[in-house]
Coordinates of C-alpha atoms in Angstrom, one line a residue:
Chain A
M1 CA 104.5 186.1 39.9
D2 CA 107.3 183.5 40.2
E3 CA 110.5 183.6 38.3
S4 CA 109.7 180.5 36.2
E5 CA 107.5 182.9 34.1
D6 CA 110.7 184.3 32.6
V7 CA 111.9 181.1 31.0
P8 CA 110.9 180.6 27.4
K9 CA 109.2 177.3 26.9
D10 CA 108.3 175.1 23.9
F11 CA 105.0 173.1 24.2
I12 CA 104.9 170.3 21.6
K13 CA 102.1 167.8 21.5
L14 CA 100.9 165.2 19.0
K15 CA 97.5 163.8 20.1
S16 CA 94.4 162.1 18.8
E17 CA 91.9 164.1 20.8
K18 CA 90.3 167.3 19.5
L19 CA 92.6 170.3 19.7
S20 CA 91.7 173.3 21.7
V21 CA 92.5 176.9 20.7
D22 CA 91.9 178.1 24.2
E23 CA 94.3 175.5 25.7
V24 CA 97.1 176.3 23.1
S25 CA 96.9 180.1 23.5
E26 CA 96.8 179.9 27.2
L27 CA 100.1 177.9 27.1
V28 CA 102.0 180.8 25.6
V29 CA 100.4 183.8 27.3
S30 CA 102.9 185.7 29.4
P31 CA 102.7 188.9 31.4
Y32 CA 105.9 190.0 29.6
C33 CA 104.2 189.7 26.1
G34 CA 101.9 192.0 24.4
A35 CA 101.2 189.7 21.5
V36 CA 100.1 186.1 21.0
S37 CA 99.8 185.0 17.3
L38 CA 98.0 181.9 16.3
F39 CA 97.7 179.7 13.2
I40 CA 94.9 177.1 13.0
G41 CA 95.0 174.5 10.1
T42 CA 91.5 173.2 9.5
T43 CA 90.1 170.4 7.3
R44 CA 88.5 171.5 4.0
N45 CA 85.5 169.6 2.7
N46 CA 86.6 169.4 -0.9
F47 CA 89.6 168.7 -3.1
E48 CA 89.5 169.0 -7.0
G49 CA 85.8 168.6 -7.0
K50 CA 85.7 165.5 -4.8
K51 CA 84.0 165.6 -1.4
V52 CA 86.3 165.0 1.5
V53 CA 84.7 162.9 4.1
H54 CA 87.5 163.3 6.7
L55 CA 91.3 163.3 7.1
E56 CA 93.5 160.8 8.7
Y57 CA 97.0 161.7 10.0
E58 CA 99.8 159.5 11.0
A59 CA 103.3 160.4 12.3
Y60 CA 106.8 159.1 12.9
T61 CA 106.1 160.5 16.4
S62 CA 109.6 160.5 18.0
M63 CA 111.2 162.1 15.0
A64 CA 108.3 164.6 14.4
E65 CA 108.7 165.9 18.0
T66 CA 112.4 166.2 17.4
E67 CA 111.9 168.1 14.1
I68 CA 109.4 170.4 15.8
K69 CA 111.9 171.1 18.6
K70 CA 114.4 172.1 15.9
I71 CA 111.9 174.5 14.4
C72 CA 111.4 176.1 17.8
R73 CA 115.2 176.4 18.2
D74 CA 115.4 178.1 14.8
V75 CA 112.5 180.4 15.7
R76 CA 114.4 181.6 18.8
Q77 CA 117.6 182.2 16.8
K78 CA 115.7 184.3 14.2
W79 CA 113.4 186.1 16.6
P80 CA 115.2 186.2 20.0
S81 CA 112.4 188.1 21.6
V82 CA 109.9 185.3 21.1
K83 CA 108.8 184.0 24.5
H84 CA 106.8 180.8 24.3
I85 CA 105.9 178.5 21.4
A86 CA 103.2 175.9 21.3
V87 CA 102.7 173.4 18.4
H88 CA 99.8 170.9 18.8
H89 CA 99.1 168.5 15.9
R90 CA 96.3 166.1 15.8
L91 CA 96.8 162.4 14.7
G92 CA 94.2 159.9 13.6
V93 CA 90.8 160.9 12.2
V94 CA 90.1 164.6 11.9
P95 CA 86.5 165.5 10.8
I96 CA 85.8 168.4 8.4
T97 CA 86.2 171.9 9.9
E98 CA 88.1 170.6 12.9
A99 CA 91.7 171.7 13.5
S100 CA 94.6 169.5 12.4
V101 CA 97.2 171.8 13.8
I102 CA 97.4 174.8 16.1
I103 CA 100.5 177.0 16.5
A104 CA 100.8 179.8 19.0
V105 CA 103.7 182.1 19.6
S106 CA 104.0 184.9 22.2
S107 CA 106.4 187.9 22.0
P108 CA 106.6 191.4 23.5
H109 CA 105.5 193.0 20.3
R110 CA 103.4 191.7 17.4
A111 CA 105.8 191.6 14.5
E112 CA 108.0 188.8 15.8
S113 CA 105.1 186.4 16.8
L114 CA 103.3 186.9 13.5
E115 CA 106.5 186.2 11.5
A116 CA 107.4 183.3 13.8
V117 CA 104.0 181.6 13.4
M118 CA 104.3 181.8 9.6
Y119 CA 107.8 180.3 9.7
C120 CA 106.6 177.5 12.0
I121 CA 103.8 176.3 9.8
N122 CA 105.8 176.7 6.6
T123 CA 108.8 174.8 8.0
L124 CA 106.5 172.1 9.6
K125 CA 105.1 171.4 6.1
A126 CA 108.6 171.0 4.7
S127 CA 110.3 168.9 7.3
V128 CA 108.1 167.2 10.0
P129 CA 107.4 163.5 9.3
I130 CA 103.6 163.6 9.5
W131 CA 101.3 162.2 6.7
K132 CA 97.8 163.1 5.8
K133 CA 95.3 160.8 4.0
E134 CA 92.3 162.5 2.4
I135 CA 89.2 160.1 2.5
Y136 CA 86.7 160.8 -0.3
E137 CA 83.4 159.1 -0.8
D138 CA 84.7 156.1 -2.7
E139 CA 88.5 156.4 -2.6
Y140 CA 91.4 158.0 -0.7
A141 CA 94.7 159.7 -1.4
W142 CA 97.9 160.3 0.5
K143 CA 98.6 164.0 0.2
E144 CA 102.0 165.5 -0.5
N145 CA 103.0 169.0 0.6
K146 CA 104.5 171.1 -2.2
E147 CA 107.1 172.2 0.4
C148 CA 108.4 168.6 0.6
F149 CA 111.6 168.5 -1.4
W150 CA 111.4 164.8 -2.2
A151 CA 107.8 164.8 -3.6
K152 CA 107.5 164.6 -7.3
S153 CA 104.8 167.1 -8.4
E154 CA 103.6 165.6 -11.6
K155 CA 100.0 165.4 -10.6
Chain B
Q1 CA 120.3 144.1 12.5
V2 CA 118.3 147.3 12.2
S3 CA 114.7 148.3 12.8
V4 CA 112.9 149.3 9.6
L5 CA 109.8 151.5 10.1
Y6 CA 107.2 151.9 7.3
F7 CA 104.8 154.9 7.1
A8 CA 101.9 156.0 5.0
R9 CA 101.9 154.6 1.4
S10 CA 105.1 152.5 2.1
A11 CA 103.3 150.8 5.0
E12 CA 100.4 150.0 2.7
L13 CA 102.7 148.5 0.0
A14 CA 104.9 146.6 2.4
G15 CA 101.9 145.4 4.5
L16 CA 103.5 146.1 7.8
R17 CA 104.8 149.0 9.9
C18 CA 107.9 147.6 11.5
E19 CA 110.4 144.8 11.2
T20 CA 114.0 143.9 11.9
L21 CA 116.3 143.5 8.9
S22 CA 119.9 142.1 8.7
V23 CA 122.1 144.4 6.6
P24 CA 125.8 145.0 6.3
R25 CA 127.2 147.5 8.9
E26 CA 128.4 149.7 6.0
I27 CA 126.0 150.1 3.1
T28 CA 125.0 152.9 0.8
S29 CA 121.5 154.3 1.1
L30 CA 120.6 153.0 -2.3
Q31 CA 121.9 149.5 -1.4
L32 CA 119.8 149.6 1.7
W33 CA 116.7 150.5 -0.4
E34 CA 117.5 147.5 -2.7
E35 CA 117.6 145.2 0.3
I36 CA 114.3 146.4 1.5
V37 CA 112.7 146.0 -2.0
K38 CA 114.0 142.4 -2.1
A39 CA 111.9 141.8 0.9
H40 CA 108.9 143.8 -0.3
P41 CA 108.9 144.1 -4.1
R42 CA 105.7 146.2 -4.1
L43 CA 107.7 149.1 -2.7
A44 CA 109.6 149.5 -6.0
V45 CA 106.9 151.8 -7.4
I46 CA 107.6 154.5 -4.9
R47 CA 111.4 154.5 -5.2
D48 CA 111.5 158.0 -6.7
Q49 CA 109.4 159.5 -4.0
V50 CA 110.9 158.3 -0.8
I51 CA 113.8 159.2 1.4
F52 CA 115.1 157.5 4.5
A53 CA 115.4 158.7 8.0
V54 CA 118.4 157.0 9.6
R55 CA 118.7 157.6 13.4
Q56 CA 116.1 160.3 12.7
E57 CA 118.2 162.2 10.2
Y58 CA 116.9 162.4 6.6
V59 CA 119.0 160.6 4.0
L60 CA 118.5 160.6 0.2
L61 CA 118.6 157.3 -1.7
G62 CA 122.0 157.3 -3.3
D63 CA 125.7 156.8 -2.8
Q64 CA 125.8 158.1 0.8
L65 CA 127.6 155.6 2.9
L66 CA 125.7 154.6 6.1
V67 CA 127.5 153.2 9.1
L68 CA 124.8 151.3 10.9
Q69 CA 124.8 150.0 14.5
P70 CA 122.6 147.2 15.8
G71 CA 119.2 148.4 16.8
D72 CA 119.4 151.6 14.6
E73 CA 116.1 152.9 13.4
V74 CA 115.7 153.3 9.6
A75 CA 112.4 154.8 8.5
I76 CA 111.0 154.9 5.0
I77 CA 109.7 158.5 4.5
P78 CA 107.2 159.1 1.7
P79 CA 106.4 162.7 0.8
I80 CA 105.1 164.4 3.9
S81 CA 101.9 166.2 4.4
G82 CA 101.7 167.5 7.9
G83 CA 100.0 170.8 8.9

């Protein structure tokens, strides 16, 4: 066991290939941690009675990575025992039931990693410049997270 | 001269993703929006829903004075939907 295991790491990736739960959880596993908590955001097949054919994501990539790094820094301030954090977000076309985002956090005990994962996804939805387009059978719609403070929710 | 980046709905309305724009070095965020709408009038419909990211920091459209350097990135940010 070498000493680099001790250093907490953030693993942030935006990619167009299919996300892997195994890969993301293996990134955060640590012999010093008894808990790995995971969140997987998947694609639903319907919205307000319309059938969703697939989702498409785009991102302001450089700023999205910076904002996710800020989230990781905040997590470490709020939950200092958190060891590793991994956030993988898919870009481009995401078929139904496949994952759009996977977040994994490891910590010695479970409370911190569970809380940190929830904080990560909630804050990601409020602050990271990534956009989702829902493609229906004969139309599409750009979605707006309710967490986004500059969206007008008059729909 | 700054780089303006368009995303999501704003890219569809402007018809492009990226361009350089000549603007005064000191300008309010609202004035900057108005310059951009002059170039792409179809963007006017989303005025109430967008903010800027200037050098990757969010800025509301309003009286905030921006001090821009050549090559700065200014992005139009429609309501986000990550996750």
